Coordinates of C-alpha atoms in Angstrom, one line a residue:
X1 CA 0.0 0.1 0.0
X2 CA 1.3 3.5 -0.9
X3 CA 2.1 6.1 1.8
X4 CA -0.7 8.2 0.2
X5 CA -3.3 5.6 0.7
X6 CA -2.2 4.9 4.2
X7 CA -2.7 8.7 5.0
X8 CA -6.0 8.7 3.4
X9 CA -7.3 5.9 5.6
X10 CA -5.8 7.5 8.7
X11 CA -7.8 10.6 8.0
X12 CA -11.1 8.5 8.0
X13 CA -10.0 6.6 11.1
X14 CA -9.6 9.8 12.8
X15 CA -12.7 11.4 11.6
X16 CA -15.4 9.5 9.6
X17 CA -17.8 12.3 9.4
X18 CA -18.2 13.9 6.0
X19 CA -20.6 16.5 4.5
X20 CA -20.8 14.6 1.1
X21 CA -19.7 11.3 -0.2
X22 CA -19.2 11.1 -3.9
X23 CA -19.5 7.6 -5.4
X24 CA -17.4 7.3 -8.6
X25 CA -14.0 8.5 -9.7
X26 CA -14.6 9.2 -13.4
X27 CA -14.3 12.8 -14.6
X28 CA -17.7 13.9 -13.3
X29 CA -17.0 12.4 -9.9
X30 CA -13.6 14.1 -9.7
X31 CA -15.0 17.4 -10.9
X32 CA -17.8 17.5 -8.3
X33 CA -15.4 16.2 -5.6
X34 CA -13.1 19.4 -6.3
X35 CA -16.1 21.6 -6.7
X36 CA -17.7 20.6 -3.3
X37 CA -14.5 20.8 -1.5
X38 CA -13.8 24.3 -2.6
X39 CA -17.1 25.5 -1.1
X40 CA -15.8 24.5 2.3
X41 CA -17.3 21.0 2.5
X42 CA -15.5 18.0 3.8
X43 CA -15.8 15.4 1.0
X44 CA -15.0 11.8 0.6
X45 CA -14.8 10.3 -2.8
X46 CA -14.7 6.5 -3.3
X47 CA -14.0 4.7 -6.7
X48 CA -14.1 0.8 -7.0
X49 CA -11.3 0.8 -9.4
X50 CA -8.7 3.3 -10.4
X51 CA -9.6 7.0 -11.0
X52 CA -10.6 7.6 -14.6
X53 CA -10.5 3.9 -15.4
X54 CA -14.1 3.5 -16.8
X55 CA -15.8 5.5 -19.5
X56 CA -13.5 8.5 -18.5
X57 CA -10.6 6.5 -20.0
X58 CA -12.4 5.8 -23.3
X59 CA -13.4 9.2 -24.7
X60 CA -12.6 10.4 -28.3
X61 CA -10.0 12.8 -26.7
X62 CA -12.0 15.7 -28.2
X63 CA -12.8 18.9 -26.1
X64 CA -15.5 20.4 -28.3
X65 CA -18.8 22.1 -28.6
X66 CA -20.5 19.2 -30.4
X67 CA -21.3 20.4 -33.9
X68 CA -23.4 17.3 -34.5
X69 CA -25.7 18.3 -31.4
X70 CA -27.0 21.2 -33.4
X71 CA -28.6 18.6 -35.7
X72 CA -30.4 17.3 -32.7
X73 CA -31.6 20.8 -31.7
X74 CA -29.5 20.8 -28.6
X75 CA -28.4 24.5 -28.8
X76 CA -28.2 25.1 -25.1
X77 CA -25.7 22.0 -24.8
X78 CA -23.6 23.4 -27.6
X79 CA -23.5 26.8 -26.0
X80 CA -22.5 25.3 -22.6
X81 CA -19.9 22.8 -24.3
X82 CA -18.4 25.7 -26.2
X83 CA -17.9 27.9 -23.1
X84 CA -16.5 24.9 -21.3
X85 CA -14.1 24.3 -24.1
X86 CA -12.7 27.7 -24.0
X87 CA -12.5 27.5 -20.4
X88 CA -10.3 24.3 -20.5
X89 CA -8.2 25.8 -23.2
X90 CA -7.4 28.6 -20.7
X91 CA -7.3 26.5 -17.4
X92 CA -5.4 23.4 -18.7
X93 CA -3.4 24.7 -21.7
X94 CA -0.7 22.0 -21.0
X95 CA -3.2 19.2 -22.0
X96 CA -6.1 20.9 -23.9
X97 CA -5.0 22.3 -27.2
X98 CA -6.6 23.8 -30.4
X99 CA -7.6 21.2 -33.0
X100 CA -8.3 22.5 -36.5
X101 CA -11.2 20.2 -37.9
X102 CA -12.0 19.8 -41.6
X103 CA -15.1 18.4 -43.0
X104 CA -15.0 16.9 -46.5
X105 CA -18.2 17.6 -48.2
X106 CA -19.6 15.5 -51.2
X107 CA -23.0 16.9 -51.8
X108 CA -24.8 20.2 -52.0
X109 CA -28.2 20.3 -50.1
X110 CA -28.6 16.8 -48.7
X111 CA -29.3 16.8 -44.9
X112 CA -30.9 20.2 -45.0
X113 CA -33.9 19.0 -42.9
X114 CA -32.1 16.9 -40.4
X115 CA -32.6 19.3 -37.6
X116 CA -36.2 20.1 -38.5
X117 CA -36.9 16.4 -38.5
X118 CA -35.7 16.1 -35.0
X119 CA -37.9 18.8 -33.7
X120 CA -41.1 17.0 -35.1
X121 CA -40.1 13.8 -33.4
X122 CA -38.0 11.9 -36.1
X123 CA -35.7 9.3 -34.4
X124 CA -34.2 7.7 -37.5
X125 CA -30.7 8.3 -38.8
X126 CA -29.8 11.5 -40.6
X127 CA -29.2 11.8 -44.4
X128 CA -25.9 12.8 -45.9
X129 CA -24.9 16.3 -44.8
X130 CA -24.3 18.6 -47.9
X131 CA -22.7 21.9 -48.3
X132 CA -25.7 24.2 -47.2
X133 CA -26.6 22.3 -44.0
X134 CA -22.8 22.4 -43.0
X135 CA -22.6 26.0 -43.7
X136 CA -25.7 26.8 -41.6
X137 CA -24.3 24.6 -38.8
X138 CA -20.9 26.2 -38.8
X139 CA -22.4 29.7 -38.9
X140 CA -24.4 28.9 -35.9
X141 CA -21.4 27.3 -34.2
X142 CA -19.4 30.5 -34.7
X143 CA -22.4 32.7 -33.5
X144 CA -22.9 30.8 -30.5
X145 CA -19.2 31.0 -29.5
X146 CA -19.3 34.8 -30.1
X147 CA -16.4 37.1 -30.0
X148 CA -15.1 35.6 -26.7
X149 CA -13.5 32.5 -28.5
X150 CA -9.9 32.4 -28.9
X151 CA -10.2 30.1 -31.8
X152 CA -10.5 31.2 -35.5
X153 CA -14.0 31.2 -37.2
X154 CA -14.8 28.6 -39.9
X155 CA -13.8 28.8 -43.5
X156 CA -14.7 26.9 -46.8
X157 CA -12.4 25.8 -49.5
X158 CA -13.2 24.5 -52.9
X159 CA -12.3 21.2 -54.2
X160 CA -9.0 22.4 -55.7
X161 CA -7.8 24.2 -52.6
X162 CA -8.9 21.4 -50.5
X163 CA -6.9 18.7 -52.5
X164 CA -3.9 21.0 -52.6
X165 CA -3.8 20.9 -48.7
X166 CA -5.0 17.2 -48.4
X167 CA -3.9 15.5 -51.8
X168 CA -4.7 12.1 -50.5
X169 CA -8.4 12.9 -49.9
X170 CA -11.1 11.3 -52.0
X171 CA -11.8 12.9 -55.4
X172 CA -15.6 12.7 -54.8
X173 CA -15.5 15.8 -52.6
X174 CA -17.0 19.1 -53.7
X175 CA -15.4 21.3 -51.1
X176 CA -14.4 21.2 -47.6
X177 CA -15.1 23.3 -44.4
X178 CA -12.6 24.0 -41.6
X179 CA -13.6 25.1 -38.0
X180 CA -11.6 24.7 -34.7
X181 CA -12.3 22.8 -31.5
X182 CA -9.7 21.3 -29.2
X183 CA -8.3 17.9 -28.1
X184 CA -6.9 16.5 -24.8
X185 CA -3.5 14.8 -24.7
X186 CA -3.9 12.9 -21.3
X187 CA -7.5 12.9 -20.0
X188 CA -6.8 10.4 -17.2
X189 CA -4.0 12.6 -15.9
X190 CA -6.2 15.6 -15.8
X191 CA -8.5 13.6 -13.6
X192 CA -5.7 13.0 -11.2
X193 CA -4.7 16.6 -11.3
X194 CA -8.1 17.5 -10.0
X195 CA -7.4 15.3 -6.9
X196 CA -4.0 16.8 -6.4
X197 CA -5.3 20.3 -6.5
X198 CA -8.0 19.6 -4.0
X199 CA -5.5 17.9 -1.6
X200 CA -3.4 21.1 -1.7
X201 CA -6.5 23.5 -1.1
X202 CA -8.7 21.3 1.0
X203 CA -6.5 18.6 2.8
X204 CA -9.5 17.5 4.9
X205 CA -11.3 16.0 1.8
X206 CA -10.2 12.4 0.9
X207 CA -10.3 10.6 -2.5
X208 CA -9.9 6.8 -2.6
X209 CA -9.4 4.6 -5.5
X210 CA -9.9 0.8 -5.1
X211 CA -12.6 1.4 -2.5
X212 CA -16.5 1.1 -2.2
X213 CA -19.1 2.6 -0.2
X214 CA -21.5 0.0 1.5
X215 CA -24.5 0.2 3.8
X216 CA -23.3 -0.5 7.4
X217 CA -24.6 -3.7 8.9
X218 CA -26.8 -1.9 11.3
X219 CA -30.5 -0.7 11.7
X220 CA -29.4 2.8 11.2
X221 CA -30.4 3.8 7.7
X222 CA -27.8 6.6 7.2
X223 CA -24.8 4.5 8.4
X224 CA -22.2 3.5 6.0
X225 CA -18.8 1.9 5.6
X226 CA -16.0 2.2 3.2
X227 CA -14.3 -1.0 2.2
X228 CA -10.7 -1.0 1.2
X229 CA -10.8 -3.5 -1.8
X230 CA -7.0 -4.0 -1.5
X231 CA -7.2 -5.3 2.1
X232 CA -10.9 -5.9 2.9
X233 CA -10.7 -3.5 5.8
X234 CA -13.8 -1.5 6.5
X235 CA -14.1 2.0 8.0
X236 CA -17.3 3.6 9.4
X237 CA -18.3 6.8 7.8
X238 CA -21.3 9.1 7.9
X239 CA -22.6 11.8 5.5
X240 CA -25.1 14.3 5.1
X241 CA -25.5 14.0 1.2
X242 CA -24.6 11.3 -1.2
X243 CA -23.6 12.1 -4.9
X244 CA -23.9 9.3 -7.4
X245 CA -21.3 9.9 -10.1
X246 CA -20.9 6.4 -11.1
X247 CA -21.8 7.0 -14.8
X248 CA -23.0 3.8 -16.7
X249 CA -23.1 2.0 -13.3
X250 CA -25.5 4.5 -11.7
X251 CA -28.5 2.2 -11.6
X252 CA -26.3 -0.6 -10.2
X253 CA -25.2 1.8 -7.3
X254 CA -28.6 3.0 -6.7
X255 CA -29.9 -0.6 -6.3
X256 CA -27.1 -1.2 -3.7
X257 CA -27.5 2.0 -1.5
X258 CA -31.1 3.1 -2.3
X259 CA -33.3 3.3 0.8
X260 CA -36.4 2.1 -1.0
X261 CA -37.3 -0.1 -4.0
X262 CA -39.0 3.0 -5.6
X263 CA -35.8 4.7 -5.9
X264 CA -34.1 2.1 -8.0
X265 CA -35.9 2.7 -11.3
X266 CA -33.6 2.9 -14.3
X267 CA -32.1 6.4 -14.9
X268 CA -29.4 5.6 -17.4
X269 CA -28.8 3.7 -20.8
X270 CA -25.7 3.2 -22.5
X271 CA -24.1 3.2 -26.0
X272 CA -20.7 1.7 -26.7
X273 CA -18.0 3.6 -28.4
X274 CA -14.8 2.2 -29.7
X275 CA -11.5 3.8 -31.1
X276 CA -8.4 2.7 -32.8
X277 CA -4.9 4.0 -32.4
X278 CA -3.2 3.5 -35.7
X279 CA 0.5 3.6 -36.6
X280 CA 0.6 4.6 -40.3
X281 CA 2.9 7.2 -41.6
X282 CA 1.0 7.8 -44.8
X283 CA -2.2 8.4 -43.0
X284 CA -0.5 10.6 -40.3
X285 CA 1.0 12.8 -43.0
X286 CA -2.2 13.0 -45.1
X287 CA -4.1 14.5 -42.2
X288 CA -1.7 17.4 -42.3
X289 CA -2.3 18.2 -38.6
X290 CA -6.0 18.4 -38.8
X291 CA -9.0 16.2 -37.5
X292 CA -11.3 15.0 -40.3
X293 CA -14.9 15.0 -39.4
X294 CA -16.8 12.9 -41.7
X295 CA -19.7 10.7 -42.3
X296 CA -19.7 6.8 -42.7
X297 CA -22.2 5.2 -45.2
X298 CA -24.8 4.8 -42.3
X299 CA -24.9 8.4 -41.6
X300 CA -22.8 8.2 -38.3
X301 CA -20.1 10.8 -37.8
X302 CA -16.6 9.5 -37.7
X303 CA -13.4 11.2 -36.7
X304 CA -9.7 10.8 -37.4
X305 CA -6.7 13.0 -36.2
X306 CA -3.1 13.0 -35.1
X307 CA -2.6 11.8 -31.6
X308 CA 0.7 11.4 -29.7
X309 CA 2.7 10.5 -32.9
X310 CA 0.0 8.1 -34.2
X311 CA -3.6 8.5 -35.5
X312 CA -6.7 8.2 -33.4
X313 CA -9.8 7.1 -35.4
X314 CA -13.4 6.3 -34.3
X315 CA -15.9 5.8 -33.2
X316 CA -18.8 3.4 -33.0
X317 CA -22.1 4.1 -31.4
X318 CA -23.9 0.8 -30.3
X319 CA -26.6 0.5 -27.7
X320 CA -25.8 -1.9 -24.9
X321 CA -28.3 -3.7 -22.6
X322 CA -26.0 -4.7 -19.8
X323 CA -23.3 -2.5 -18.3
X324 CA -19.9 -4.2 -18.2
X325 CA -16.4 -3.5 -19.3
X326 CA -16.2 -3.8 -23.0
X327 CA -13.7 -4.0 -25.8
X328 CA -13.6 -3.1 -29.5
X329 CA -15.0 -6.0 -31.6
X330 CA -13.8 -7.3 -34.9
X331 CA -16.9 -5.7 -36.5
X332 CA -16.2 -2.4 -35.0
X333 CA -12.6 -2.6 -36.0
X334 CA -13.4 -3.2 -39.6
X335 CA -16.1 -0.6 -39.3
X336 CA -13.6 2.1 -38.5
X337 CA -11.0 0.9 -40.9
X338 CA -13.6 0.8 -43.6
X339 CA -14.7 4.5 -42.9
X340 CA -11.1 5.6 -43.4
X341 CA -11.1 4.1 -46.9
X342 CA -14.1 6.4 -47.9
X343 CA -12.0 9.5 -47.4
X344 CA -8.5 8.2 -48.2
X345 CA -9.1 5.5 -50.7
X346 CA -5.6 5.1 -51.9
X347 CA -4.0 4.8 -48.4
X348 CA -3.4 1.2 -47.5
X349 CA -4.5 0.8 -43.8
X350 CA -4.6 -2.7 -42.4
X351 CA -5.0 -4.4 -39.1
X352 CA -1.3 -4.8 -38.5
X353 CA -1.2 -0.9 -38.2
X354 CA -3.4 -0.9 -35.0
X355 CA -1.3 -0.5 -31.9
X356 CA -4.1 0.0 -29.5
X357 CA -7.8 -0.1 -29.2
X358 CA -10.2 1.0 -26.5
X359 CA -13.8 1.0 -25.9
X360 CA -16.1 2.4 -23.3
X361 CA -20.0 2.8 -22.4
X362 CA -21.3 6.3 -22.6
X363 CA -23.7 6.9 -19.7
X364 CA -26.6 8.6 -21.4
X365 CA -30.1 9.4 -20.1
X366 CA -32.9 6.7 -20.8
X367 CA -34.1 7.2 -24.3
X368 CA -36.2 5.4 -26.9
X369 CA -34.5 6.8 -30.0
X370 CA -33.8 4.3 -32.8
X371 CA -30.7 6.0 -34.0
X372 CA -28.3 6.2 -31.2
X373 CA -26.7 9.4 -32.5
X374 CA -30.1 11.1 -31.6
X375 CA -29.8 10.3 -27.9
X376 CA -29.0 13.5 -26.0
X377 CA -25.6 14.1 -24.6
X378 CA -26.8 16.6 -22.2
X379 CA -26.7 16.1 -18.4
X380 CA -29.0 16.6 -15.4
X381 CA -29.2 16.1 -11.7
X382 CA -31.8 13.7 -10.3
X383 CA -32.6 13.9 -6.5
X384 CA -33.6 10.7 -4.6
X385 CA -35.1 11.4 -1.2
X386 CA -34.2 9.4 1.9
X387 CA -32.5 9.4 5.3
X388 CA -29.4 10.7 3.3
X389 CA -30.6 12.5 0.3
X390 CA -28.9 11.4 -2.9
X391 CA -28.1 13.4 -6.1
X392 CA -27.7 11.3 -9.3
X393 CA -25.4 12.7 -12.1
X394 CA -27.1 11.5 -15.3
X395 CA -25.4 11.8 -18.7
X396 CA -22.8 14.4 -19.5
X397 CA -19.6 14.4 -21.6
X398 CA -15.9 15.0 -20.9
X399 CA -16.0 18.6 -22.2
X400 CA -18.8 19.8 -19.9
X401 CA -17.5 18.0 -16.6
X402 CA -16.9 21.3 -14.9
X403 CA -20.3 22.7 -15.6
X404 CA -22.0 19.6 -14.6
X405 CA -20.1 19.5 -11.3
X406 CA -21.1 23.1 -10.8
X407 CA -24.7 22.3 -11.4
X408 CA -24.6 19.3 -9.0
X409 CA -22.7 21.2 -6.3
X410 CA -25.3 24.1 -6.5
X411 CA -28.1 21.4 -5.8
X412 CA -26.2 20.1 -2.9
X413 CA -25.5 23.5 -1.4
X414 CA -29.1 24.4 -1.8
X415 CA -29.9 21.0 0.2
X416 CA -27.6 22.0 3.0
X417 CA -28.7 25.6 3.1
X418 CA -25.2 27.0 2.2
X419 CA -23.9 29.6 -0.1
X420 CA -21.3 29.1 -2.9
X421 CA -17.9 30.3 -1.9
X422 CA -15.8 29.9 -5.0
X423 CA -16.3 29.9 -8.8
X424 CA -14.1 27.4 -10.8
X425 CA -14.8 28.8 -14.3
X426 CA -11.5 30.6 -14.5
X427 CA -9.5 28.2 -11.9
X428 CA -6.3 26.5 -13.5
X429 CA -6.0 23.0 -13.3
X430 CA -2.8 21.2 -12.3
X431 CA 0.1 22.0 -14.5
X432 CA -2.0 24.6 -16.3
X433 CA -1.3 27.1 -13.6
X434 CA 1.1 29.8 -14.7
X435 CA 1.6 28.1 -18.0
X436 CA 3.3 30.3 -20.6
X437 CA 1.7 31.2 -23.9
X438 CA 4.2 29.0 -25.6
X439 CA 5.3 25.6 -24.3
X440 CA 8.7 26.2 -25.6
X441 CA 9.2 28.9 -23.2
X442 CA 8.7 26.5 -20.1
X443 CA 10.9 23.8 -21.9
X444 CA 13.6 26.4 -22.2
X445 CA 13.5 27.4 -18.6
X446 CA 13.6 23.7 -17.6
X447 CA 16.7 23.2 -19.7
X448 CA 18.5 26.1 -18.2
X449 CA 17.6 25.6 -14.6
X450 CA 18.0 21.8 -14.4
X451 CA 20.6 21.2 -17.1
X452 CA 18.4 18.7 -19.1
X453 CA 18.2 18.0 -22.7
X454 CA 15.7 19.7 -25.1
X455 CA 13.9 16.3 -25.5
X456 CA 13.6 15.6 -21.8
X457 CA 12.4 19.2 -21.2
X458 CA 9.8 19.0 -24.0
X459 CA 8.6 15.6 -22.7
X460 CA 8.2 16.9 -19.1
X461 CA 6.5 20.1 -20.3
X462 CA 4.0 18.1 -22.4
X463 CA 3.1 15.6 -19.6
X464 CA 3.2 17.8 -16.5
X465 CA 2.9 21.5 -17.6
X466 CA 4.2 23.7 -14.9
X467 CA 4.4 20.8 -12.4
X468 CA 7.3 19.7 -14.5
X469 CA 9.6 21.7 -12.2
X470 CA 8.5 19.6 -9.2
X471 CA 8.9 16.4 -10.9
X472 CA 12.3 17.0 -12.3
X473 CA 13.5 18.5 -9.1
X474 CA 12.5 15.4 -7.3
X475 CA 14.0 13.1 -9.9
X476 CA 17.4 14.7 -9.7
X477 CA 17.5 14.3 -6.0
X478 CA 16.9 10.6 -6.3
X479 CA 18.9 8.0 -8.3
X480 CA 18.7 6.5 -11.7
X481 CA 17.1 9.4 -13.7
X482 CA 18.1 7.9 -16.9
X483 CA 15.6 6.6 -19.4
X484 CA 14.0 3.3 -18.4
X485 CA 14.7 1.6 -21.8
X486 CA 16.5 3.1 -24.9
X487 CA 14.0 5.3 -26.9
X488 CA 11.7 6.2 -23.9
X489 CA 11.8 9.5 -21.9
X490 CA 10.3 7.7 -18.7
X491 CA 13.0 7.1 -16.0
X492 CA 13.1 5.1 -12.9
X493 CA 13.2 8.1 -10.7
X494 CA 10.0 9.4 -12.3
X495 CA 8.2 6.1 -11.8
X496 CA 9.0 6.4 -8.1
X497 CA 7.7 9.9 -8.1
X498 CA 4.5 8.9 -9.7
X499 CA 4.0 6.1 -7.1
X500 CA 4.7 8.4 -4.3
X501 CA 2.5 11.4 -5.5
X502 CA -0.2 10.2 -7.8
X503 CA -2.3 7.5 -6.0
X504 CA -0.6 4.6 -7.9
X505 CA -1.4 1.3 -6.4
X506 CA -1.1 -1.1 -9.3
X507 CA 1.2 -1.7 -12.4
X508 CA -1.8 -1.1 -14.6
X509 CA -2.3 2.3 -13.1
X510 CA 1.1 3.4 -14.5
X511 CA 1.0 1.5 -17.7
X512 CA -2.6 2.7 -18.7
X513 CA -3.4 5.9 -17.0
X514 CA -0.5 7.8 -15.3
X515 CA 1.5 7.5 -18.5
X516 CA 0.7 7.2 -22.3
X517 CA 2.8 4.0 -22.7
X518 CA -0.1 1.7 -23.7
X519 CA -2.3 4.0 -25.8
X520 CA 0.8 5.6 -27.6
X521 CA 2.0 2.0 -28.5
X522 CA 5.2 2.2 -26.5
X523 CA 4.6 -0.5 -24.2
X524 CA 6.7 -3.7 -24.6
X525 CA 7.4 -6.8 -22.5
X526 CA 10.7 -5.2 -21.5
X527 CA 9.0 -1.9 -20.3
X528 CA 6.4 -3.9 -18.3
X529 CA 9.1 -5.9 -16.6
X530 CA 11.3 -3.0 -15.8
X531 CA 8.3 -0.9 -14.3
X532 CA 7.0 -3.8 -12.4
X533 CA 10.5 -4.5 -10.8
X534 CA 10.9 -0.8 -9.8
X535 CA 7.3 -0.8 -8.2
X536 CA 8.0 -4.2 -6.5
X537 CA 11.1 -2.8 -4.8
X538 CA 9.5 0.5 -3.8
X539 CA 6.2 -1.1 -2.5
X540 CA 7.6 -4.2 -1.1
X541 CA 5.8 -6.6 -3.3
X542 CA 6.2 -10.3 -2.9
X543 CA 7.4 -12.3 -5.9
X544 CA 3.9 -13.6 -6.2
X545 CA 2.4 -10.2 -6.3
X546 CA 5.0 -9.0 -8.8
X547 CA 4.0 -11.9 -11.1
X548 CA 0.2 -11.1 -10.6
X549 CA 0.6 -7.4 -11.5
X550 CA 2.6 -8.3 -14.7
X551 CA 0.0 -10.9 -15.7
X552 CA -2.9 -8.5 -15.2
X553 CA -1.4 -6.0 -17.5
X554 CA -0.7 -8.6 -20.1
X555 CA -4.2 -9.9 -19.9
X556 CA -5.8 -6.6 -20.0
X557 CA -3.7 -5.5 -23.1
X558 CA -4.9 -8.8 -24.8
X559 CA -8.6 -8.9 -23.6
X560 CA -9.5 -5.2 -23.9
X561 CA -7.0 -3.4 -26.2
X562 CA -6.2 -5.9 -28.9
X563 CA -2.4 -6.1 -27.9
X564 CA -1.1 -9.7 -27.6
X565 CA 1.9 -11.0 -25.9
X566 CA 3.4 -11.7 -29.4
X567 CA 2.8 -8.0 -30.4
X568 CA 4.6 -6.8 -27.2
X569 CA 7.6 -9.1 -27.8
X570 CA 7.8 -8.0 -31.4
X571 CA 7.9 -4.4 -30.4
X572 CA 10.6 -5.1 -28.0
X573 CA 12.8 -6.7 -30.6
X574 CA 12.0 -3.9 -33.1
X575 CA 12.9 -1.2 -30.6
X576 CA 16.1 -2.9 -29.7
X577 CA 17.1 -3.1 -33.3
X578 CA 16.2 0.6 -33.8
X579 CA 18.2 1.7 -30.9
X580 CA 21.3 -0.5 -31.6

């Protein structure tokens, strides 16, 4: 058990009384945890697994207003999303960056009545979007954003100008339109930064991963226990309010803790979204730094954009009946690969180019829409009465987590008869605090102050923002601050720092969420073995525990991300040859 975890449970042992308990450590749960704590409340957050390990680990990595939502008539959602996109660009510039987005258009007027059809109750799939509806949508997008946006307004290009910029695009296009949204490099890391910021500002609040809130085995309706899922130990806690932020698992949590049967009616449904990470130089170059936002043959919107040196492509949108962990199926893989051939017909993209895949369940409000793309991505707070009132966070998306957290917090404050103390709209997050206008400025300062290489400085700036000074300072005080394996920037000293400071309990936490090793396709058998050995020494793991941790990562890569042991070994051999 890490020292951080021991300290957290010690706080609960000394005082188990909290104002609010938040269930769920995804981005909405972490957002409301910070928001509530900053209002002067003592808050406990419990997450069954690791922070941001469920749906919050499987987004499209876009921070956007949601151009498609205009088609569904959700103007208020788009307005809120655009405001939150701009706030994240300002508050987390080390992770959230502008993303020029281009729409290849192959018809003139088709799809003009998509939005109107929604307002009169149509639930089927939309038709192909032509020039005129795209122009109307982008004009409205710009108008909603207004003059406050730091991003450029949209522009159209004819076929000739489009093909000059993207020569590998399909010759079927009539023109293209470019607008700007944003993307996030390390969403799971931003979630952890919310916890770290809260710990600094409000040290009485506690955030626990690998823990679960359970009703106490007493006749007292408002008595609870927190179970440490690592040891089985239980700790008595009490709370004035519950916030259920468990996302797709919200109904399951309600059934477990709701005071009456009437309170467990279904509130959420889910759709499955899968994505591929593709290592294909021709495709990467063909994108020319843009995201392409386009339609598949079934009318669903697809995306593809450069991501951490590779290409991210997606996504699917499949209704699910039962909530469980999920993976990208072969049909979904072929669907996404097939979509890319529509816009880049002469670029050969095959299954061997896929270095990682991921899939998650979007927690959406209950809906009877036939076409899943019509289901609202909006969010709402649902109150359940009881000895301890419960507020359920239903729906939502990554971009709007702060606004949703604010809305939920206001409902909780009203319940408790308290006034808001702090607004987070302009509050920096983690390494976004005091981040310079140009990342190069910070990297240069790191080089000068710590005597490190440009490559190392750029890496630290990219991952940690202004927190990089803290990281490299600690690494240089320790030992072995050399690259873990040739070709990687990650060092043994940095791994120890992450274990000590970022709530790391398992090898998988580091491989999948505190670093980009897995999703960027950098993980190999050698990398897994080296990191596991460092953690085993630092956390006093037994040989059996060490073996279990390594096997879990291998199984997870195979079962949920399409990366086999053979793939990992092949990467290790290839990298060894490249670095020889």
